[in-house]
Amino acid sequence: MLRDTLKKMNTELKDVVKYTLDINGVTHKMNNYIGTRIKIQWSGVVICQCGKKADKFYRSGYCYKCYWESPLASQSIFKPELCTAHLGIEERDLEWEKEFQIAPHYVYLANSSGIKVGITRGSQGVVRWMDQGASQAILFAEVPNRRFSGDIEVSLKRFVADVTNWRKMLSGTPESVDLLKMKEELTVHVPEELKQYILPNNTVTEIRYPVTQYPKKIKSVKLEKTPIIEGELLGIKGQYLLLDGDRVFNVRSHEGFISNFSQQEILQQGLLF
Ligand SMILES: [Zn+2]
């Protein structure tokens, strides 16, 4: 069944981000579909990561039980500053939490819709930035556990956003920001005991997306309301498919939707006769 569920697109950092979508046993090279028609047809069934099927999710892509019991949906997932595994304190499942939280984490600054601070685990930095539709990003700090990254994030949140304004992100390329200067300026706000983790590496990653046309008045479409979504693919940014009619479709927020995906060329009117 998992082969037929929507999953976030895989990304590769190239001249422009290269997207692939794995579904129905096929790996679709999405960049090649820009300028053609795509169709996503939802079966009416969702499947939670625990394997349970339902006609809808309870919250955030989880069934009721997982949302309230799974360590994947615990409070500290949404608020890393609440992580306590490094102190040996359990939230929902200490073994799982130790594995997940006590590992190198990175704090970064990214420019997707204006400057924001975020955190990421292991080497996921670039992937995370592409998923968020960031145009520029820089690593800020490397810490030995998730809690410290949450603490740094909290200290910077007073000065920069910690969420992406997705409407703004999808409305075009943001104005370029001097991330190096931002990093320098923000460094003074990091608590003394955490300053040792600030990275000396100041490489700025620039990211471009395959977009031929940005929407003007964004309409977000969802399979729950519209089980068949089809139209011309005009571009891809972050985890969003940009469709004709100013419509945008967030692939990631539909993870677990059992669906059928298809693509066809647009027939030129003249070729029909
Ligand atoms: Zn579940």
mmCIF file of C-alpha atoms and ligand atoms in Angstrom:
data_model
loop_
_atom_site.group_PDB
_atom_site.id
_atom_site.type_symbol
_atom_site.label_atom_id
_atom_site.label_comp_id
_atom_site.label_asym_id
_atom_site.label_seq_id
_atom_site.Cartn_x
_atom_site.Cartn_y
_atom_site.Cartn_z
ATOM 1 C CA MET A 1 0.000 0.000 0.000
ATOM 2 C CA LEU A 2 2.851 2.401 0.789
ATOM 3 C CA ARG A 3 3.859 2.401 -2.839
ATOM 4 C CA ASP A 4 0.575 4.178 -3.619
ATOM 5 C CA THR A 5 0.762 6.859 -0.918
ATOM 6 C CA LEU A 6 1.933 10.368 -1.574
ATOM 7 C CA LYS A 7 5.311 11.084 0.014
ATOM 8 C CA LYS A 8 7.317 14.250 -0.095
ATOM 9 C CA MET A 9 9.302 14.688 -3.275
ATOM 10 C CA ASN A 10 12.984 13.852 -3.262
ATOM 11 C CA THR A 11 15.224 16.788 -4.055
ATOM 12 C CA GLU A 12 18.676 17.179 -5.494
ATOM 13 C CA LEU A 13 20.625 20.425 -5.438
ATOM 14 C CA LYS A 14 21.604 21.216 -9.005
ATOM 15 C CA ASP A 15 21.616 24.373 -11.118
ATOM 16 C CA VAL A 16 17.886 24.303 -10.319
ATOM 17 C CA VAL A 17 16.487 21.861 -7.766
ATOM 18 C CA LYS A 18 15.721 18.493 -9.319
ATOM 19 C CA TYR A 19 12.530 16.866 -8.040
ATOM 20 C CA THR A 20 11.411 13.270 -8.188
ATOM 21 C CA LEU A 21 8.143 11.808 -6.921
ATOM 22 C CA ASP A 22 7.940 8.102 -6.066
ATOM 23 C CA ILE A 23 4.410 6.759 -6.342
ATOM 24 C CA ASN A 24 2.563 3.768 -7.822
ATOM 25 C CA GLY A 25 5.911 2.010 -8.280
ATOM 26 C CA VAL A 26 7.210 4.735 -10.626
ATOM 27 C CA THR A 27 9.849 7.427 -10.065
ATOM 28 C CA HIS A 28 8.556 10.545 -11.785
ATOM 29 C CA LYS A 29 11.109 13.154 -12.866
ATOM 30 C CA MET A 30 8.905 16.092 -12.018
ATOM 31 C CA ASN A 31 10.997 18.816 -13.670
ATOM 32 C CA ASN A 32 10.271 17.166 -17.024
ATOM 33 C CA TYR A 33 6.536 17.525 -16.420
ATOM 34 C CA ILE A 34 6.569 21.310 -16.204
ATOM 35 C CA GLY A 35 4.421 22.594 -19.066
ATOM 36 C CA THR A 36 2.398 19.372 -19.169
ATOM 37 C CA ARG A 37 -0.768 18.199 -17.423
ATOM 38 C CA ILE A 38 -0.616 16.252 -14.203
ATOM 39 C CA LYS A 39 -3.405 14.547 -12.297
ATOM 40 C CA ILE A 40 -3.569 13.431 -8.681
ATOM 41 C CA GLN A 41 -6.526 11.254 -7.795
ATOM 42 C CA TRP A 42 -7.150 10.409 -4.154
ATOM 43 C CA SER A 43 -8.747 7.048 -3.312
ATOM 44 C CA GLY A 44 -10.497 8.433 -0.235
ATOM 45 C CA VAL A 45 -8.216 6.458 2.090
ATOM 46 C CA VAL A 46 -5.233 7.626 4.153
ATOM 47 C CA ILE A 47 -2.692 5.427 5.870
ATOM 48 C CA CYS A 48 -0.875 6.469 9.041
ATOM 49 C CA GLN A 49 2.806 5.613 9.543
ATOM 50 C CA CYS A 50 1.642 2.939 12.043
ATOM 51 C CA GLY A 51 -0.132 1.154 9.183
ATOM 52 C CA LYS A 52 -3.669 2.058 10.216
ATOM 53 C CA LYS A 53 -6.050 3.043 7.430
ATOM 54 C CA ALA A 54 -8.794 5.625 7.760
ATOM 55 C CA ASP A 55 -10.798 8.033 5.653
ATOM 56 C CA LYS A 56 -8.964 10.965 7.201
ATOM 57 C CA PHE A 57 -6.169 11.799 9.615
ATOM 58 C CA TYR A 58 -6.825 12.978 13.121
ATOM 59 C CA ARG A 59 -4.164 15.733 13.143
ATOM 60 C CA SER A 60 -0.840 16.535 11.435
ATOM 61 C CA GLY A 61 -0.853 13.351 9.325
ATOM 62 C CA TYR A 62 -1.392 10.998 12.274
ATOM 63 C CA CYS A 63 -4.224 8.743 13.423
ATOM 64 C CA TYR A 64 -5.738 9.508 16.833
ATOM 65 C CA LYS A 65 -3.593 6.956 18.672
ATOM 66 C CA CYS A 66 -0.295 8.059 17.120
ATOM 67 C CA TYR A 67 -1.022 11.722 17.644
ATOM 68 C CA TRP A 68 -1.464 11.155 21.365
ATOM 69 C CA GLU A 69 1.014 8.308 21.932
ATOM 70 C CA SER A 70 3.749 8.169 19.296
ATOM 71 C CA PRO A 71 7.106 9.811 20.112
ATOM 72 C CA LEU A 72 7.005 11.085 16.515
ATOM 73 C CA ALA A 73 4.131 13.371 17.456
ATOM 74 C CA SER A 74 5.260 14.452 20.916
ATOM 75 C CA GLN A 75 5.415 18.082 22.039
ATOM 76 C CA SER A 76 9.180 18.308 21.667
ATOM 77 C CA ILE A 77 8.880 17.454 17.964
ATOM 78 C CA PHE A 78 7.095 20.764 17.526
ATOM 79 C CA LYS A 79 9.052 22.570 20.259
ATOM 80 C CA PRO A 80 12.665 21.357 20.378
ATOM 81 C CA GLU A 81 13.323 23.529 23.418
ATOM 82 C CA LEU A 82 11.230 21.001 25.381
ATOM 83 C CA CYS A 83 13.567 18.066 24.602
ATOM 84 C CA THR A 84 14.790 16.246 27.717
ATOM 85 C CA ALA A 85 16.305 12.960 26.499
ATOM 86 C CA HIS A 86 19.860 14.297 27.047
ATOM 87 C CA LEU A 87 18.918 14.561 30.747
ATOM 88 C CA GLY A 88 17.509 11.018 30.747
ATOM 89 C CA ILE A 89 13.949 12.274 31.166
ATOM 90 C CA GLU A 90 11.283 10.473 29.158
ATOM 91 C CA GLU A 91 8.514 12.197 27.270
ATOM 92 C CA ARG A 92 6.848 9.236 25.526
ATOM 93 C CA ASP A 93 9.544 6.674 24.751
ATOM 94 C CA LEU A 94 12.981 7.365 26.185
ATOM 95 C CA GLU A 95 14.909 4.905 24.013
ATOM 96 C CA TRP A 96 13.475 6.371 20.821
ATOM 97 C CA GLU A 97 13.907 9.913 22.088
ATOM 98 C CA LYS A 98 17.570 9.321 23.020
ATOM 99 C CA GLU A 99 18.275 7.996 19.556
ATOM 100 C CA PHE A 100 16.502 10.879 17.886
ATOM 101 C CA GLN A 101 17.581 13.763 20.116
ATOM 102 C CA ILE A 102 21.140 12.894 21.136
ATOM 103 C CA ALA A 103 22.710 13.382 17.736
ATOM 104 C CA PRO A 104 24.332 16.328 15.979
ATOM 105 C CA HIS A 105 21.827 19.030 15.095
ATOM 106 C CA TYR A 106 22.285 22.211 13.129
ATOM 107 C CA VAL A 107 20.839 25.660 13.512
ATOM 108 C CA TYR A 108 20.609 27.572 10.247
ATOM 109 C CA LEU A 109 19.441 30.856 8.792
ATOM 110 C CA ALA A 110 17.463 30.700 5.577
ATOM 111 C CA ASN A 111 15.820 33.202 3.293
ATOM 112 C CA SER A 112 12.603 31.801 1.874
ATOM 113 C CA SER A 113 10.086 34.556 2.527
ATOM 114 C CA GLY A 114 12.408 36.788 4.470
ATOM 115 C CA ILE A 115 14.956 35.606 6.973
ATOM 116 C CA LYS A 116 14.147 32.757 9.351
ATOM 117 C CA VAL A 117 15.941 30.545 11.829
ATOM 118 C CA GLY A 118 15.472 26.790 11.819
ATOM 119 C CA ILE A 119 16.997 23.570 13.040
ATOM 120 C CA THR A 120 17.778 20.321 11.323
ATOM 121 C CA ARG A 121 19.225 16.958 12.228
ATOM 122 C CA GLY A 122 22.396 15.406 10.886
ATOM 123 C CA SER A 123 23.180 16.238 7.275
ATOM 124 C CA GLN A 124 19.641 17.213 6.359
ATOM 125 C CA GLY A 125 20.432 20.902 6.015
ATOM 126 C CA VAL A 126 20.318 21.275 2.267
ATOM 127 C CA VAL A 127 17.337 18.932 1.945
ATOM 128 C CA ARG A 128 15.461 20.881 4.579
ATOM 129 C CA TRP A 129 16.205 24.181 2.810
ATOM 130 C CA MET A 130 14.960 22.864 -0.523
ATOM 131 C CA ASP A 131 11.818 21.465 1.155
ATOM 132 C CA GLN A 132 11.114 24.907 2.593
ATOM 133 C CA GLY A 133 11.682 26.694 -0.678
ATOM 134 C CA ALA A 134 14.614 28.725 0.658
ATOM 135 C CA SER A 135 16.606 30.750 -1.865
ATOM 136 C CA GLN A 136 19.665 31.222 0.358
ATOM 137 C CA ALA A 137 20.834 29.528 3.527
ATOM 138 C CA ILE A 138 23.792 29.436 5.882
ATOM 139 C CA LEU A 139 24.656 27.105 8.781
ATOM 140 C CA PHE A 140 24.734 28.919 12.092
ATOM 141 C CA ALA A 141 25.722 26.363 14.731
ATOM 142 C CA GLU A 142 26.347 22.676 15.234
ATOM 143 C CA VAL A 143 25.282 21.228 18.587
ATOM 144 C CA PRO A 144 25.471 17.721 20.097
ATOM 145 C CA ASN A 145 21.732 17.355 20.797
ATOM 146 C CA ARG A 146 18.347 18.618 19.743
ATOM 147 C CA ARG A 147 17.689 20.533 22.945
ATOM 148 C CA PHE A 148 20.673 22.862 22.463
ATOM 149 C CA SER A 149 19.543 23.655 18.926
ATOM 150 C CA GLY A 150 16.115 24.471 20.324
ATOM 151 C CA ASP A 151 17.680 26.750 22.927
ATOM 152 C CA ILE A 152 19.657 28.640 20.280
ATOM 153 C CA GLU A 153 16.565 28.892 18.112
ATOM 154 C CA VAL A 154 14.585 30.362 20.986
ATOM 155 C CA SER A 155 17.309 32.949 21.625
ATOM 156 C CA LEU A 156 17.161 34.083 17.973
ATOM 157 C CA LYS A 157 13.376 33.935 17.553
ATOM 158 C CA ARG A 158 13.042 37.314 19.155
ATOM 159 C CA PHE A 159 14.867 38.821 16.180
ATOM 160 C CA VAL A 160 13.947 36.641 13.199
ATOM 161 C CA ALA A 161 10.968 34.480 12.248
ATOM 162 C CA ASP A 162 10.996 30.730 12.878
ATOM 163 C CA VAL A 163 8.358 29.793 10.336
ATOM 164 C CA THR A 164 8.177 30.173 6.583
ATOM 165 C CA ASN A 165 5.426 32.397 5.269
ATOM 166 C CA TRP A 166 4.509 29.948 2.505
ATOM 167 C CA ARG A 167 2.266 32.370 0.646
ATOM 168 C CA LYS A 168 5.112 34.820 0.379
ATOM 169 C CA MET A 169 7.567 32.046 -0.469
ATOM 170 C CA LEU A 170 5.315 30.995 -3.369
ATOM 171 C CA SER A 171 4.829 34.492 -4.708
ATOM 172 C CA GLY A 172 8.333 34.851 -6.148
ATOM 173 C CA THR A 173 12.038 34.968 -5.345
ATOM 174 C CA PRO A 174 12.749 36.894 -2.128
ATOM 175 C CA GLU A 175 15.100 39.831 -2.044
ATOM 176 C CA SER A 176 18.651 38.709 -1.466
ATOM 177 C CA VAL A 177 19.872 39.046 2.139
ATOM 178 C CA ASP A 178 23.439 39.318 3.448
ATOM 179 C CA LEU A 179 23.306 36.130 5.537
ATOM 180 C CA LEU A 180 26.888 36.486 6.666
ATOM 181 C CA LYS A 181 26.145 39.853 8.204
ATOM 182 C CA MET A 182 22.932 38.492 9.754
ATOM 183 C CA LYS A 183 24.890 35.640 11.288
ATOM 184 C CA GLU A 184 27.421 38.025 12.784
ATOM 185 C CA GLU A 185 24.720 40.294 14.178
ATOM 186 C CA LEU A 186 22.706 37.447 15.675
ATOM 187 C CA THR A 187 25.713 35.777 17.291
ATOM 188 C CA VAL A 188 25.683 38.264 20.175
ATOM 189 C CA HIS A 189 22.196 37.087 21.187
ATOM 190 C CA VAL A 190 23.214 33.451 21.684
ATOM 191 C CA PRO A 191 23.505 32.452 25.380
ATOM 192 C CA GLU A 192 27.165 32.441 26.518
ATOM 193 C CA GLU A 193 27.340 28.686 27.196
ATOM 194 C CA LEU A 194 26.122 27.927 23.673
ATOM 195 C CA LYS A 195 28.406 30.322 21.780
ATOM 196 C CA GLN A 196 31.066 27.591 21.507
ATOM 197 C CA TYR A 197 28.827 25.770 19.024
ATOM 198 C CA ILE A 198 28.620 28.563 16.464
ATOM 199 C CA LEU A 199 30.186 27.348 13.234
ATOM 200 C CA PRO A 200 33.115 29.203 11.673
ATOM 201 C CA ASN A 201 32.045 27.954 8.229
ATOM 202 C CA ASN A 202 30.312 30.796 6.418
ATOM 203 C CA THR A 203 29.369 29.191 3.122
ATOM 204 C CA VAL A 204 26.099 30.534 1.746
ATOM 205 C CA THR A 205 24.087 28.023 -0.282
ATOM 206 C CA GLU A 206 22.070 29.541 -3.124
ATOM 207 C CA ILE A 207 19.068 27.599 -4.382
ATOM 208 C CA ARG A 208 16.991 28.048 -7.529
ATOM 209 C CA TYR A 209 13.701 26.357 -8.371
ATOM 210 C CA PRO A 210 12.111 25.199 -11.596
ATOM 211 C CA VAL A 211 9.307 27.752 -11.872
ATOM 212 C CA THR A 212 8.019 29.187 -15.158
ATOM 213 C CA GLN A 213 5.247 31.236 -13.586
ATOM 214 C CA TYR A 214 4.411 32.213 -10.004
ATOM 215 C CA PRO A 215 0.767 32.385 -8.887
ATOM 216 C CA LYS A 216 -0.720 35.847 -8.421
ATOM 217 C CA LYS A 217 -3.579 35.170 -6.045
ATOM 218 C CA ILE A 218 -2.649 31.904 -4.375
ATOM 219 C CA LYS A 219 -5.324 29.244 -3.955
ATOM 220 C CA SER A 220 -4.210 26.251 -1.920
ATOM 221 C CA VAL A 221 -5.912 23.042 -3.064
ATOM 222 C CA LYS A 222 -6.347 19.961 -0.871
ATOM 223 C CA LEU A 223 -7.369 16.408 -1.701
ATOM 224 C CA GLU A 224 -9.788 16.249 1.241
ATOM 225 C CA LYS A 225 -11.932 18.872 -0.468
ATOM 226 C CA THR A 226 -11.036 18.092 -4.082
ATOM 227 C CA PRO A 227 -10.207 14.382 -4.505
ATOM 228 C CA ILE A 228 -9.115 14.899 -8.125
ATOM 229 C CA ILE A 229 -6.622 17.670 -8.729
ATOM 230 C CA GLU A 230 -5.423 18.148 -12.277
ATOM 231 C CA GLY A 231 -4.002 20.840 -14.460
ATOM 232 C CA GLU A 232 -0.899 22.267 -16.042
ATOM 233 C CA LEU A 233 2.213 22.146 -13.901
ATOM 234 C CA LEU A 234 3.836 25.581 -14.019
ATOM 235 C CA GLY A 235 6.612 25.033 -11.525
ATOM 236 C CA ILE A 236 7.804 23.455 -8.295
ATOM 237 C CA LYS A 237 9.088 25.236 -5.212
ATOM 238 C CA GLY A 238 9.670 23.801 -1.762
ATOM 239 C CA GLN A 239 7.269 20.872 -1.607
ATOM 240 C CA TYR A 240 4.619 22.727 -3.598
ATOM 241 C CA LEU A 241 3.400 21.983 -7.092
ATOM 242 C CA LEU A 242 2.350 25.209 -8.822
ATOM 243 C CA LEU A 243 -0.647 24.617 -11.084
ATOM 244 C CA ASP A 244 -2.626 26.750 -13.512
ATOM 245 C CA GLY A 245 -5.380 28.948 -12.104
ATOM 246 C CA ASP A 246 -3.046 30.223 -9.336
ATOM 247 C CA ARG A 247 -3.461 26.890 -7.558
ATOM 248 C CA VAL A 248 -0.767 25.396 -5.331
ATOM 249 C CA PHE A 249 -0.630 21.845 -3.981
ATOM 250 C CA ASN A 250 1.474 20.974 -0.944
ATOM 251 C CA VAL A 251 2.749 17.440 -1.551
ATOM 252 C CA ARG A 252 4.183 17.078 1.928
ATOM 253 C CA SER A 253 0.959 17.859 3.752
ATOM 254 C CA HIS A 254 -0.643 15.004 1.797
ATOM 255 C CA GLU A 255 1.812 12.334 2.894
ATOM 256 C CA GLY A 256 -0.107 9.120 3.538
ATOM 257 C CA PHE A 257 -2.918 9.829 1.048
ATOM 258 C CA ILE A 258 -3.358 6.718 -1.099
ATOM 259 C CA SER A 259 -3.505 8.197 -4.580
ATOM 260 C CA ASN A 260 -2.938 7.697 -8.243
ATOM 261 C CA PHE A 261 -0.591 10.028 -10.085
ATOM 262 C CA SER A 262 -0.497 10.511 -13.834
ATOM 263 C CA GLN A 263 0.879 12.910 -16.398
ATOM 264 C CA GLN A 264 0.124 13.704 -20.015
ATOM 265 C CA GLU A 265 1.411 16.078 -22.656
ATOM 266 C CA ILE A 266 -0.795 19.002 -23.539
ATOM 267 C CA LEU A 267 -2.180 18.462 -27.040
ATOM 268 C CA GLN A 268 -1.761 21.462 -29.263
ATOM 269 C CA GLN A 269 -5.112 22.519 -30.663
ATOM 270 C CA GLY A 270 -3.741 22.362 -34.193
ATOM 271 C CA LEU A 271 -2.707 18.735 -33.840
ATOM 272 C CA LEU A 272 -6.266 17.592 -33.248
ATOM 273 C CA PHE A 273 -7.314 18.163 -36.846
HETATM 274 ZN ZN ZN B 1 -1.097 5.797 13.539
#
